[in-house]
Structures are given as C-alpha cells and as structure tokens.
PDB file of C-alpha atoms and ligand atoms in Angstrom:
ATOM      1  CA  MET A 525      32.850 -69.856 -83.501  1.00 74.00           C
ATOM      2  CA  SER A 526      30.167 -68.562 -85.880  1.00 97.00           C
ATOM      3  CA  VAL A 527      29.930 -64.809 -86.384  1.00 98.00           C
ATOM      4  CA  ALA A 528      26.514 -63.373 -87.292  1.00 99.00           C
ATOM      5  CA  LEU A 529      25.828 -59.864 -88.559  1.00 99.00           C
ATOM      6  CA  ILE A 530      22.228 -58.734 -88.142  1.00 99.00           C
ATOM      7  CA  THR A 531      21.555 -55.467 -89.946  1.00 99.00           C
ATOM      8  CA  GLY A 532      18.969 -53.442 -88.059  1.00 98.00           C
ATOM      9  CA  GLY A 533      19.635 -55.740 -85.104  1.00 98.00           C
ATOM     10  CA  SER A 534      18.729 -53.185 -82.472  1.00 98.00           C
ATOM     11  CA  ARG A 535      14.925 -53.274 -82.664  1.00 98.00           C
ATOM     12  CA  GLY A 536      11.985 -55.416 -83.735  1.00 98.00           C
ATOM     13  CA  ILE A 537      12.676 -58.578 -85.734  1.00 99.00           C
ATOM     14  CA  GLY A 538      16.424 -57.847 -85.791  1.00 99.00           C
ATOM     15  CA  LYS A 539      16.525 -57.592 -82.001  1.00 99.00           C
ATOM     16  CA  ALA A 540      14.711 -60.909 -81.532  1.00 99.00           C
ATOM     17  CA  THR A 541      17.058 -62.518 -84.067  1.00 99.00           C
ATOM     18  CA  SER A 542      20.172 -61.112 -82.384  1.00 99.00           C
ATOM     19  CA  ILE A 543      19.073 -62.489 -79.015  1.00 98.00           C
ATOM     20  CA  LEU A 544      18.164 -65.921 -80.403  1.00 98.00           C
ATOM     21  CA  LEU A 545      21.404 -66.293 -82.383  1.00 98.00           C
ATOM     22  CA  ALA A 546      23.424 -65.298 -79.300  1.00 98.00           C
ATOM     23  CA  GLN A 547      21.577 -67.975 -77.310  1.00 98.00           C
ATOM     24  CA  GLN A 548      22.582 -70.451 -80.017  1.00 98.00           C
ATOM     25  CA  GLY A 549      26.260 -69.563 -79.562  1.00 98.00           C
ATOM     26  CA  TYR A 550      26.915 -67.078 -82.350  1.00 98.00           C
ATOM     27  CA  LYS A 551      29.060 -64.045 -81.743  1.00 98.00           C
ATOM     28  CA  VAL A 552      26.543 -61.395 -82.696  1.00 98.00           C
ATOM     29  CA  VAL A 553      27.093 -58.066 -84.454  1.00 99.00           C
ATOM     30  CA  ILE A 554      24.171 -55.693 -83.978  1.00 99.00           C
ATOM     31  CA  ASN A 555      24.077 -53.078 -86.712  1.00 99.00           C
ATOM     32  CA  TYR A 556      21.919 -49.963 -86.356  1.00 99.00           C
ATOM     33  CA  ARG A 557      21.611 -46.585 -88.059  1.00 98.00           C
ATOM     34  CA  HIS A 558      20.443 -43.915 -85.513  1.00 98.00           C
ATOM     35  CA  ASP A 559      19.181 -45.405 -82.269  1.00 98.00           C
ATOM     36  CA  LYS A 560      22.303 -46.203 -80.250  1.00 98.00           C
ATOM     37  CA  PRO A 561      20.484 -46.692 -76.906  1.00 98.00           C
ATOM     38  CA  ALA A 562      18.305 -49.401 -78.486  1.00 98.00           C
ATOM     39  CA  ALA A 563      21.395 -51.165 -79.862  1.00 98.00           C
ATOM     40  CA  GLN A 564      23.126 -50.897 -76.497  1.00 98.00           C
ATOM     41  CA  GLN A 565      20.088 -52.289 -74.726  1.00 98.00           C
ATOM     42  CA  THR A 566      19.909 -55.303 -77.047  1.00 98.00           C
ATOM     43  CA  ALA A 567      23.646 -55.916 -76.618  1.00 98.00           C
ATOM     44  CA  SER A 568      23.270 -55.695 -72.824  1.00 98.00           C
ATOM     45  CA  LEU A 569      20.501 -58.295 -72.829  1.00 98.00           C
ATOM     46  CA  ILE A 570      22.868 -60.608 -74.701  1.00 98.00           C
ATOM     47  CA  THR A 571      25.958 -60.044 -72.606  1.00 98.00           C
ATOM     48  CA  GLN A 572      24.031 -60.243 -69.327  1.00 98.00           C
ATOM     49  CA  ALA A 573      22.853 -63.695 -70.436  1.00 98.00           C
ATOM     50  CA  GLY A 574      26.458 -64.751 -71.092  1.00 98.00           C
ATOM     51  CA  GLY A 575      26.514 -64.111 -74.842  1.00 98.00           C
ATOM     52  CA  THR A 576      28.876 -62.055 -76.995  1.00 98.00           C
ATOM     53  CA  ALA A 577      27.737 -58.951 -78.850  1.00 98.00           C
ATOM     54  CA  LEU A 578      29.223 -55.966 -80.651  1.00 98.00           C
ATOM     55  CA  ILE A 579      27.235 -52.938 -81.827  1.00 98.00           C
ATOM     56  CA  ILE A 580      28.206 -51.097 -85.017  1.00 99.00           C
ATOM     57  CA  GLN A 581      26.584 -47.933 -86.348  1.00 99.00           C
ATOM     58  CA  ALA A 582      26.422 -47.958 -90.147  1.00 99.00           C
ATOM     59  CA  ASP A 583      23.915 -46.852 -92.754  1.00 99.00           C
ATOM     60  CA  ILE A 584      23.648 -49.902 -95.014  1.00 99.00           C
ATOM     61  CA  ALA A 585      22.689 -47.636 -97.918  1.00 98.00           C
ATOM     62  CA  ASP A 586      26.209 -46.134 -97.800  1.00 98.00           C
ATOM     63  CA  GLU A 587      28.852 -48.260 -99.523  1.00 99.00           C
ATOM     64  CA  GLN A 588      31.790 -46.897 -97.533  1.00 99.00           C
ATOM     65  CA  GLN A 589      30.000 -47.428 -94.228  1.00 99.00           C
ATOM     66  CA  VAL A 590      29.139 -51.025 -95.156  1.00 99.00           C
ATOM     67  CA  MET A 591      32.762 -51.754 -96.093  1.00 99.00           C
ATOM     68  CA  ALA A 592      33.992 -50.184 -92.862  1.00 99.00           C
ATOM     69  CA  MET A 593      31.499 -52.246 -90.852  1.00 99.00           C
ATOM     70  CA  PHE A 594      32.673 -55.551 -92.349  1.00 99.00           C
ATOM     71  CA  ALA A 595      36.313 -54.527 -91.804  1.00 98.00           C
ATOM     72  CA  GLU A 596      35.582 -53.765 -88.154  1.00 98.00           C
ATOM     73  CA  ILE A 597      33.969 -57.188 -87.747  1.00 98.00           C
ATOM     74  CA  ASP A 598      37.037 -58.826 -89.363  1.00 98.00           C
ATOM     75  CA  GLN A 599      39.214 -57.119 -86.751  1.00 98.00           C
ATOM     76  CA  HIS A 600      37.006 -57.820 -83.778  1.00 98.00           C
ATOM     77  CA  PHE A 601      35.578 -61.322 -84.323  1.00 98.00           C
ATOM     78  CA  GLY A 602      37.000 -62.559 -87.622  1.00 98.00           C
ATOM     79  CA  PRO A 603      34.980 -62.792 -90.838  1.00 98.00           C
ATOM     80  CA  VAL A 604      31.198 -62.999 -90.860  1.00 98.00           C
ATOM     81  CA  THR A 605      29.884 -66.561 -91.307  1.00 98.00           C
ATOM     82  CA  ALA A 606      26.176 -65.687 -91.124  1.00 99.00           C
ATOM     83  CA  LEU A 607      24.461 -62.589 -92.504  1.00 99.00           C
ATOM     84  CA  VAL A 608      20.902 -61.552 -91.694  1.00 99.00           C
ATOM     85  CA  ASN A 609      19.957 -58.771 -94.094  1.00 98.00           C
ATOM     86  CA  ASN A 610      17.132 -57.303 -92.034  1.00 98.00           C
ATOM     87  CA  ALA A 611      17.344 -53.495 -91.852  1.00 98.00           C
ATOM     88  CA  GLY A 612      14.425 -52.058 -93.769  1.00 98.00           C
ATOM     89  CA  ILE A 613      12.385 -48.863 -94.010  1.00 98.00           C
ATOM     90  CA  LEU A 614       9.026 -47.636 -95.202  1.00 98.00           C
ATOM     91  CA  PHE A 615       7.336 -44.262 -95.206  1.00 98.00           C
ATOM     92  CA  GLN A 616       3.858 -42.771 -94.727  1.00 98.00           C
ATOM     93  CA  GLN A 617       1.041 -44.833 -96.222  1.00 98.00           C
ATOM     94  CA  SER A 618       0.174 -43.349 -99.609  1.00 97.00           C
ATOM     95  CA  THR A 619      -1.203 -44.120-103.045  1.00 98.00           C
ATOM     96  CA  ILE A 620       1.141 -43.735-106.003  1.00 98.00           C
ATOM     97  CA  GLU A 621       0.087 -40.145-106.840  1.00 97.00           C
ATOM     98  CA  ASN A 622       2.071 -38.893-103.848  1.00 96.00           C
ATOM     99  CA  LEU A 623       5.226 -40.964-104.260  1.00 98.00           C
ATOM    100  CA  THR A 624       8.216 -38.774-105.091  1.00 98.00           C
ATOM    101  CA  ALA A 625      11.423 -39.904-106.755  1.00 98.00           C
ATOM    102  CA  GLU A 626      13.274 -38.909-103.596  1.00 98.00           C
ATOM    103  CA  ARG A 627      11.143 -41.194-101.437  1.00 98.00           C
ATOM    104  CA  ILE A 628      11.292 -44.139-103.855  1.00 98.00           C
ATOM    105  CA  ASN A 629      15.082 -43.808-104.113  1.00 98.00           C
ATOM    106  CA  GLN A 630      15.417 -43.671-100.330  1.00 98.00           C
ATOM    107  CA  VAL A 631      13.375 -46.844 -99.901  1.00 98.00           C
ATOM    108  CA  PHE A 632      15.384 -48.654-102.563  1.00 98.00           C
ATOM    109  CA  ALA A 633      18.736 -47.355-101.258  1.00 99.00           C
ATOM    110  CA  THR A 634      18.225 -49.097 -97.914  1.00 98.00           C
ATOM    111  CA  ASN A 635      15.941 -52.011 -98.787  1.00 98.00           C
ATOM    112  CA  VAL A 636      17.668 -53.046-102.018  1.00 99.00           C
ATOM    113  CA  THR A 637      21.120 -51.449-102.440  1.00 99.00           C
ATOM    114  CA  GLY A 638      21.889 -51.985 -98.751  1.00 99.00           C
ATOM    115  CA  TYR A 639      21.047 -55.706 -99.015  1.00 99.00           C
ATOM    116  CA  PHE A 640      23.187 -56.055-102.155  1.00 99.00           C
ATOM    117  CA  LEU A 641      26.176 -54.342-100.529  1.00 99.00           C
ATOM    118  CA  CYS A 642      26.022 -56.530 -97.426  1.00 99.00           C
ATOM    119  CA  CYS A 643      25.657 -59.669 -99.588  1.00 99.00           C
ATOM    120  CA  ARG A 644      28.691 -58.592-101.607  1.00 99.00           C
ATOM    121  CA  GLU A 645      30.900 -58.081 -98.565  1.00 99.00           C
ATOM    122  CA  ALA A 646      29.691 -61.338 -96.993  1.00 99.00           C
ATOM    123  CA  VAL A 647      30.374 -63.344-100.172  1.00 99.00           C
ATOM    124  CA  LYS A 648      33.915 -61.933-100.317  1.00 98.00           C
ATOM    125  CA  ARG A 649      34.511 -63.422 -96.889  1.00 98.00           C
ATOM    126  CA  MET A 650      32.534 -66.678 -97.119  1.00 98.00           C
ATOM    127  CA  ALA A 651      33.219 -67.967-100.656  1.00 98.00           C
ATOM    128  CA  TYR A 652      35.664 -70.856-101.147  1.00 98.00           C
ATOM    129  CA  ARG A 653      37.261 -68.941-104.029  1.00 98.00           C
ATOM    130  CA  TYR A 654      38.390 -66.248-101.577  1.00 97.00           C
ATOM    131  CA  GLY A 655      39.650 -68.801 -99.051  1.00 98.00           C
ATOM    132  CA  GLY A 656      36.450 -68.632 -96.998  1.00 98.00           C
ATOM    133  CA  ALA A 657      34.777 -71.552 -95.242  1.00 97.00           C
ATOM    134  CA  GLY A 658      31.295 -70.984 -96.660  1.00 98.00           C
ATOM    135  CA  GLY A 659      28.377 -69.455 -94.808  1.00 98.00           C
ATOM    136  CA  ALA A 660      24.696 -68.638 -94.856  1.00 98.00           C
ATOM    137  CA  ILE A 661      22.686 -65.542 -95.713  1.00 99.00           C
ATOM    138  CA  VAL A 662      19.052 -64.858 -94.877  1.00 99.00           C
ATOM    139  CA  ASN A 663      17.361 -61.942 -96.595  1.00 99.00           C
ATOM    140  CA  VAL A 664      14.365 -60.618 -94.677  1.00 99.00           C
ATOM    141  CA  SER A 665      11.819 -59.786 -97.342  1.00 99.00           C
ATOM    142  CA  SER A 666       8.093 -59.364 -96.731  1.00 98.00           C
ATOM    143  CA  ALA A 667       4.735 -60.853 -97.618  1.00 98.00           C
ATOM    144  CA  ALA A 668       4.375 -57.454 -99.305  1.00 98.00           C
ATOM    145  CA  ALA A 669       6.544 -58.851-102.121  1.00 98.00           C
ATOM    146  CA  ARG A 670       3.618 -61.160-102.954  1.00 98.00           C
ATOM    147  CA  LEU A 671       0.739 -58.893-101.938  1.00 98.00           C
ATOM    148  CA  GLY A 672       2.005 -55.515-103.275  1.00 98.00           C
ATOM    149  CA  SER A 673       0.762 -53.297-100.388  1.00 98.00           C
ATOM    150  CA  PRO A 674      -1.864 -51.448-102.468  1.00 98.00           C
ATOM    151  CA  GLY A 675      -2.870 -48.081-101.005  1.00 97.00           C
ATOM    152  CA  GLU A 676      -0.129 -48.282 -98.388  1.00 97.00           C
ATOM    153  CA  TYR A 677       3.371 -48.481 -99.848  1.00 98.00           C
ATOM    154  CA  VAL A 678       3.791 -50.107-103.235  1.00 98.00           C
ATOM    155  CA  ASP A 679       7.341 -48.699-103.301  1.00 98.00           C
ATOM    156  CA  TYR A 680       8.220 -50.730-100.195  1.00 98.00           C
ATOM    157  CA  ALA A 681       6.535 -53.849-101.592  1.00 98.00           C
ATOM    158  CA  ALA A 682       8.441 -53.511-104.862  1.00 99.00           C
ATOM    159  CA  SER A 683      11.727 -53.212-102.966  1.00 99.00           C
ATOM    160  CA  LYS A 684      10.904 -56.524-101.269  1.00 99.00           C
ATOM    161  CA  GLY A 685      10.113 -58.073-104.647  1.00 99.00           C
ATOM    162  CA  ALA A 686      13.632 -57.113-105.675  1.00 99.00           C
ATOM    163  CA  ILE A 687      14.985 -58.854-102.591  1.00 99.00           C
ATOM    164  CA  ASP A 688      13.234 -62.095-103.511  1.00 99.00           C
ATOM    165  CA  THR A 689      14.880 -61.915-106.934  1.00 99.00           C
ATOM    166  CA  LEU A 690      18.258 -61.183-105.332  1.00 99.00           C
ATOM    167  CA  THR A 691      17.788 -64.231-103.109  1.00 99.00           C
ATOM    168  CA  THR A 692      16.942 -66.493-106.049  1.00 99.00           C
ATOM    169  CA  GLY A 693      19.797 -65.286-108.243  1.00 99.00           C
ATOM    170  CA  LEU A 694      22.513 -65.104-105.607  1.00 99.00           C
ATOM    171  CA  SER A 695      21.603 -68.509-104.182  1.00 99.00           C
ATOM    172  CA  VAL A 696      22.455 -70.120-107.529  1.00 99.00           C
ATOM    173  CA  GLU A 697      25.487 -67.895-108.112  1.00 98.00           C
ATOM    174  CA  VAL A 698      27.191 -68.909-104.861  1.00 99.00           C
ATOM    175  CA  ALA A 699      25.817 -72.423-104.242  1.00 98.00           C
ATOM    176  CA  ALA A 700      29.106 -74.069-105.286  1.00 98.00           C
ATOM    177  CA  GLN A 701      31.010 -71.612-103.075  1.00 98.00           C
ATOM    178  CA  GLY A 702      29.595 -73.081 -99.852  1.00 98.00           C
ATOM    179  CA  ILE A 703      27.109 -70.267 -99.313  1.00 98.00           C
ATOM    180  CA  ARG A 704      23.369 -70.787 -98.837  1.00 99.00           C
ATOM    181  CA  VAL A 705      21.038 -67.849 -99.484  1.00 99.00           C
ATOM    182  CA  ASN A 706      17.410 -67.972 -98.361  1.00 99.00           C
ATOM    183  CA  GLY A 707      14.565 -65.582 -97.653  1.00 99.00           C
ATOM    184  CA  VAL A 708      12.032 -65.057 -94.893  1.00 99.00           C
ATOM    185  CA  ARG A 709       8.837 -63.165 -95.681  1.00 98.00           C
ATOM    186  CA  PRO A 710       7.192 -61.858 -92.494  1.00 98.00           C
ATOM    187  CA  GLY A 711       3.593 -60.727 -92.603  1.00 98.00           C
ATOM    188  CA  PHE A 712       2.038 -58.483 -89.937  1.00 98.00           C
ATOM    189  CA  ILE A 713       4.484 -58.438 -87.030  1.00 98.00           C
ATOM    190  CA  TYR A 714       4.255 -56.346 -83.855  1.00 98.00           C
ATOM    191  CA  THR A 715       7.178 -53.898 -84.211  1.00 98.00           C
ATOM    192  CA  ASP A 716       7.656 -50.127 -84.330  1.00 97.00           C
ATOM    193  CA  MET A 717       7.963 -50.194 -88.133  1.00 97.00           C
ATOM    194  CA  HIS A 718       4.242 -49.599 -88.645  1.00 97.00           C
ATOM    195  CA  ALA A 719       4.521 -46.228 -86.904  1.00 96.00           C
ATOM    196  CA  SER A 720       6.821 -45.152 -89.769  1.00 96.00           C
ATOM    197  CA  GLY A 721       3.861 -45.713 -92.083  1.00 97.00           C
ATOM    198  CA  GLY A 722       1.710 -43.479 -89.860  1.00 97.00           C
ATOM    199  CA  GLU A 723      -0.319 -46.289 -88.296  1.00 97.00           C
ATOM    200  CA  ALA A 724       1.253 -47.716 -85.143  1.00 98.00           C
ATOM    201  CA  GLY A 725      -1.827 -49.921 -84.598  1.00 97.00           C
ATOM    202  CA  ARG A 726      -1.822 -51.412 -88.128  1.00 97.00           C
ATOM    203  CA  VAL A 727      -1.363 -55.033 -87.022  1.00 98.00           C
ATOM    204  CA  ASP A 728      -4.369 -54.876 -84.686  1.00 97.00           C
ATOM    205  CA  ARG A 729      -6.468 -53.278 -87.449  1.00 97.00           C
ATOM    206  CA  VAL A 730      -5.842 -56.149 -89.882  1.00 96.00           C
ATOM    207  CA  LYS A 731      -5.362 -59.108 -87.577  1.00 97.00           C
ATOM    208  CA  ASN A 732      -8.936 -60.422 -87.743  1.00 97.00           C
ATOM    209  CA  LYS A 733      -8.671 -60.612 -91.531  1.00 96.00           C
ATOM    210  CA  LEU A 734      -5.635 -62.908 -91.316  1.00 98.00           C
ATOM    211  CA  PRO A 735      -6.220 -66.665 -91.551  1.00 98.00           C
ATOM    212  CA  MET A 736      -4.670 -67.165 -88.094  1.00 98.00           C
ATOM    213  CA  GLN A 737      -6.661 -64.199 -86.705  1.00 98.00           C
ATOM    214  CA  ARG A 738      -3.631 -62.638 -85.038  1.00 98.00           C
ATOM    215  CA  GLY A 739      -0.461 -60.669 -85.698  1.00 98.00           C
ATOM    216  CA  GLY A 740       2.960 -62.243 -85.354  1.00 98.00           C
ATOM    217  CA  GLU A 741       5.688 -61.713 -82.789  1.00 98.00           C
ATOM    218  CA  PRO A 742       9.278 -60.853 -83.765  1.00 98.00           C
ATOM    219  CA  GLU A 743      10.451 -64.002 -81.972  1.00 99.00           C
ATOM    220  CA  GLU A 744       8.364 -66.150 -84.314  1.00 98.00           C
ATOM    221  CA  VAL A 745      10.155 -64.665 -87.324  1.00 99.00           C
ATOM    222  CA  ALA A 746      13.543 -65.007 -85.628  1.00 99.00           C
ATOM    223  CA  GLU A 747      13.011 -68.781 -85.303  1.00 99.00           C
ATOM    224  CA  ALA A 748      12.624 -69.132 -89.087  1.00 99.00           C
ATOM    225  CA  ILE A 749      15.719 -66.996 -89.707  1.00 99.00           C
ATOM    226  CA  ALA A 750      17.836 -68.952 -87.222  1.00 99.00           C
ATOM    227  CA  TRP A 751      16.724 -72.284 -88.663  1.00 98.00           C
ATOM    228  CA  LEU A 752      17.641 -71.265 -92.208  1.00 99.00           C
ATOM    229  CA  LEU A 753      21.081 -70.149 -90.997  1.00 98.00           C
ATOM    230  CA  SER A 754      21.653 -73.391 -89.116  1.00 98.00           C
ATOM    231  CA  ASN A 755      23.107 -76.678 -90.352  1.00 98.00           C
ATOM    232  CA  LYS A 756      19.632 -78.157 -89.948  1.00 98.00           C
ATOM    233  CA  ALA A 757      18.879 -76.360 -93.224  1.00 98.00           C
ATOM    234  CA  SER A 758      22.110 -77.583 -94.849  1.00 98.00           C
ATOM    235  CA  TYR A 759      20.506 -78.680 -98.157  1.00 98.00           C
ATOM    236  CA  ILE A 760      18.238 -75.651 -98.486  1.00 98.00           C
ATOM    237  CA  THR A 761      19.107 -72.670-100.637  1.00 99.00           C
ATOM    238  CA  GLY A 762      17.074 -70.282-102.780  1.00 99.00           C
ATOM    239  CA  SER A 763      14.018 -71.022-100.611  1.00 98.00           C
ATOM    240  CA  PHE A 764      11.544 -68.809 -98.798  1.00 98.00           C
ATOM    241  CA  ILE A 765       9.698 -69.184 -95.525  1.00 98.00           C
ATOM    242  CA  ASP A 766       6.498 -67.160 -95.208  1.00 98.00           C
ATOM    243  CA  ALA A 767       5.953 -66.121 -91.585  1.00 98.00           C
ATOM    244  CA  ALA A 768       2.631 -64.427 -92.212  1.00 98.00           C
ATOM    245  CA  GLY A 769      -0.066 -66.295 -90.314  1.00 98.00           C
ATOM    246  CA  GLY A 770      -1.364 -67.942 -93.489  1.00 98.00           C
ATOM    247  CA  LYS A 771      -1.729 -64.775 -95.602  1.00 96.00           C
TER     248      LYS A 771
HETATM  249  P1  NAP B 147      11.882 -51.830 -87.177  1.00 63.09           P
HETATM  250  O1  NAP B 147      11.328 -52.264 -85.877  1.00 63.09           O
HETATM  251  O2  NAP B 147      11.418 -50.545 -87.778  1.00 63.09           O
HETATM  252  O3  NAP B 147      13.486 -51.794 -87.049  1.00 63.09           O
HETATM  253  C1  NAP B 147      14.244 -51.404 -88.155  1.00 63.09           C
HETATM  254  C2  NAP B 147      15.704 -51.627 -87.855  1.00 63.09           C
HETATM  255  O4  NAP B 147      16.462 -51.337 -89.042  1.00 63.09           O
HETATM  256  C3  NAP B 147      16.253 -50.714 -86.768  1.00 63.09           C
HETATM  257  O5  NAP B 147      17.258 -51.434 -86.080  1.00 63.09           O
HETATM  258  C4  NAP B 147      16.893 -49.578 -87.576  1.00 63.09           C
HETATM  259  O6  NAP B 147      17.925 -48.916 -86.874  1.00 63.09           O
HETATM  260  C5  NAP B 147      17.447 -50.343 -88.743  1.00 63.09           C
HETATM  261  N1  NAP B 147      17.689 -49.552 -89.949  1.00 63.09           N
HETATM  262  C6  NAP B 147      16.778 -48.892 -90.727  1.00 63.09           C
HETATM  263  N2  NAP B 147      17.385 -48.324 -91.776  1.00 63.09           N
HETATM  264  C7  NAP B 147      18.705 -48.630 -91.673  1.00 63.09           C
HETATM  265  C8  NAP B 147      19.856 -48.347 -92.467  1.00 63.09           C
HETATM  266  N3  NAP B 147      19.777 -47.615 -93.589  1.00 63.09           N
HETATM  267  N4  NAP B 147      21.048 -48.823 -92.055  1.00 63.09           N
HETATM  268  C9  NAP B 147      21.145 -49.577 -90.936  1.00 63.09           C
HETATM  269  N5  NAP B 147      20.101 -49.891 -90.151  1.00 63.09           N
HETATM  270  C10 NAP B 147      18.899 -49.414 -90.516  1.00 63.09           C
HETATM  271  O7  NAP B 147      11.667 -52.948 -88.314  1.00 63.09           O
HETATM  272  P2  NAP B 147      11.054 -54.430 -88.232  1.00 63.09           P
HETATM  273  O8  NAP B 147       9.603 -54.353 -88.257  1.00 63.09           O
HETATM  274  O9  NAP B 147      11.760 -55.217 -87.188  1.00 63.09           O
HETATM  275  O10 NAP B 147      11.497 -54.971 -89.679  1.00 63.09           O
HETATM  276  C11 NAP B 147      12.671 -55.709 -89.897  1.00 63.09           C
HETATM  277  C12 NAP B 147      12.623 -56.256 -91.307  1.00 63.09           C
HETATM  278  O11 NAP B 147      11.451 -57.050 -91.460  1.00 63.09           O
HETATM  279  C13 NAP B 147      12.546 -55.172 -92.388  1.00 63.09           C
HETATM  280  O12 NAP B 147      13.313 -55.544 -93.512  1.00 63.09           O
HETATM  281  C14 NAP B 147      11.072 -55.151 -92.735  1.00 63.09           C
HETATM  282  O13 NAP B 147      10.848 -54.695 -94.051  1.00 63.09           O
HETATM  283  C15 NAP B 147      10.720 -56.611 -92.568  1.00 63.09           C
HETATM  284  N6  NAP B 147       9.290 -56.844 -92.352  1.00 63.09           N
HETATM  285  C16 NAP B 147       8.656 -56.367 -91.241  1.00 63.09           C
HETATM  286  C17 NAP B 147       7.305 -56.611 -91.065  1.00 63.09           C
HETATM  287  C18 NAP B 147       6.540 -56.152 -89.877  1.00 63.09           C
HETATM  288  O14 NAP B 147       5.294 -56.342 -89.841  1.00 63.09           O
HETATM  289  N7  NAP B 147       7.154 -55.554 -88.891  1.00 63.09           N
HETATM  290  C19 NAP B 147       6.604 -57.319 -92.057  1.00 63.09           C
HETATM  291  C20 NAP B 147       7.277 -57.763 -93.176  1.00 63.09           C
HETATM  292  C21 NAP B 147       8.616 -57.522 -93.308  1.00 63.09           C
HETATM  293  P3  NAP B 147      17.671 -47.457 -86.171  1.00 63.09           P
HETATM  294  O15 NAP B 147      16.542 -47.662 -85.214  1.00 63.09           O
HETATM  295  O16 NAP B 147      18.977 -47.139 -85.516  1.00 63.09           O
HETATM  296  O17 NAP B 147      17.310 -46.523 -87.294  1.00 63.09           O
END
C-alpha cells in the first residue's frame, strides 16, 4: 500500500491533503511541529472514516529530526512512496527595511532547507539505485514565487522561488530513478497562515481583485496535489499547477 508523508499535515492545506489521500487509500503520516491537538484531530477524522494515519512531531528545519521521522515511518509503515512537502511559514507583513537576518534565515530554514532534507530522505527510499520502487513528490510552493509579495513578505516569496528551482532540478535528477517531482502553487487560500502575517482576513481583503473574485479552499489545492501524486499523472514531472484563481 502507498505511504504518504504530508509535512505540516495537521492544519490548512496539509490537513485537507492528508484527509483526501487517506480517502484514496494511502497510509498517511501527518507531520507537525507544535500543535499536537490539531494533528490528533486530523488523524482522528481519518481513522474514524476507516483510514490509516500516524502523527509525527518533527521540525523539518532540523536535519536530525527529519532523519528520525523517516526512520520512524520505515518502522511503522515501510518506506515513504509519496511525499508532500507542505510545511511552510511566514512572518509579520513588512517591507525589506525591517527584515532581519534572523527572520530571513528562519523562513529559509523551514521553507527551503526543510524541503531539501525531506526530498533527500524520500529519494534515498524511492530511487531504483537504492532498491526503491520509485515514488512521487509534490512541493507546495506559492503564487508568491511568481508575484514576489511586495510590501508583505518578499523573504517568503523568495523561499518559494527556491522551491520552484528545487522542483525543476530534482525532477530531472531523479526522473530515471522512477521518481516524479512536481509543484503546486496555491494563491489566496483560507487557512490560519495569514494570521502569522498579522492579517487573518487577508484573503477576504484581496478576493475581489482576483480574476475568479474569490479565495480558494484548502480542499481545492489538495485535489491538485493528489492528482500529481497519482498514476493519472504518470508522465508528468517538473511541472507546476497554479491553484490561484487565475492570478
Ligand atoms: P498553515 O495553515 O499555517 O499550516 C502550516 C502547517 O505547517 C502546520 O501544520 C504547522 O504545524 C506546519 N509547520 C510549520 N513549520 C513547520 C516546521 N518547521 N516543521 C514541521 N511542520 C511545520 O499553512 P497553510 O496555509 O496550510 O500552508 C501550507 C503550505 O501552502 C505552505 O507551504 C504555504 O507556504 C503554502 N501556501 C499557502 C497559501 C495560503 O494562502 N494559505 C498560499 C500559497 C502557498 P504546527 O501547527 O504544529 O506548527
């Protein structure tokens, strides 16, 4: 049976993805960093519906914790066959004058280094050259990679630009190893993330300026992620789906 790791699977887009993948028959690993009750609640929704879920606390920015997480999955379910690199952070909206090195490094440690580390551990388990059976990786980027988030969080946007480059490069590097690597770029999605930027109502503020005149739901992003992981996308790698209402 397929084993999917969803980083940041406890809330928002990761939660919707965890639930959808469980419905599709994956054994689901819900990673989280701080909020154990949220992870437990998501796991309960899955198990109550007859699915299989495991929660693992790990900070993806920490190499040892990432390695321990993958080892725990090996023990519990067998090696990961699908990775959704989803856990991401941003901080208070700000222009560049107020961005400190500490903040920029924190954003990049989770949004970039964390994605790299999880890709590395997944490739070690999926690649034919390590005896793996192949697999699929979806990196959750952002429309911010294209738009740059001026006046809000250029540091966050730049971290997502790095993820698009990771997706392009890794997809070619591991294509002959049976691993597909694709990206999904959400736009303005109703989750708690916007509160981290100091504006919980951000999606409603901008929604009328979007071509589709509305924000997106986490479930709409999860559908794109699940499709890219599935065999229906078997000839697709190094590609991106924008889930941004036309922006
Ligand atoms: P969210 O609601 O804020 O949830 C973030 C999740 O990531 C939580 O499960 C959180 O766990 C986890 N997390 C954060 N830092 C972590 C770390 N270092 N290690 C492990 N887990 C960590 O976020 P979201 O809005 O669903 O966003 C999910 C992804 O979509 C992110 O990559 C984000 O950049 C991207 N995205 C979102 C939007 C949007 O409008 N919402 C738009 C474009 C792109 P804890 O709660 O335990 O800390």
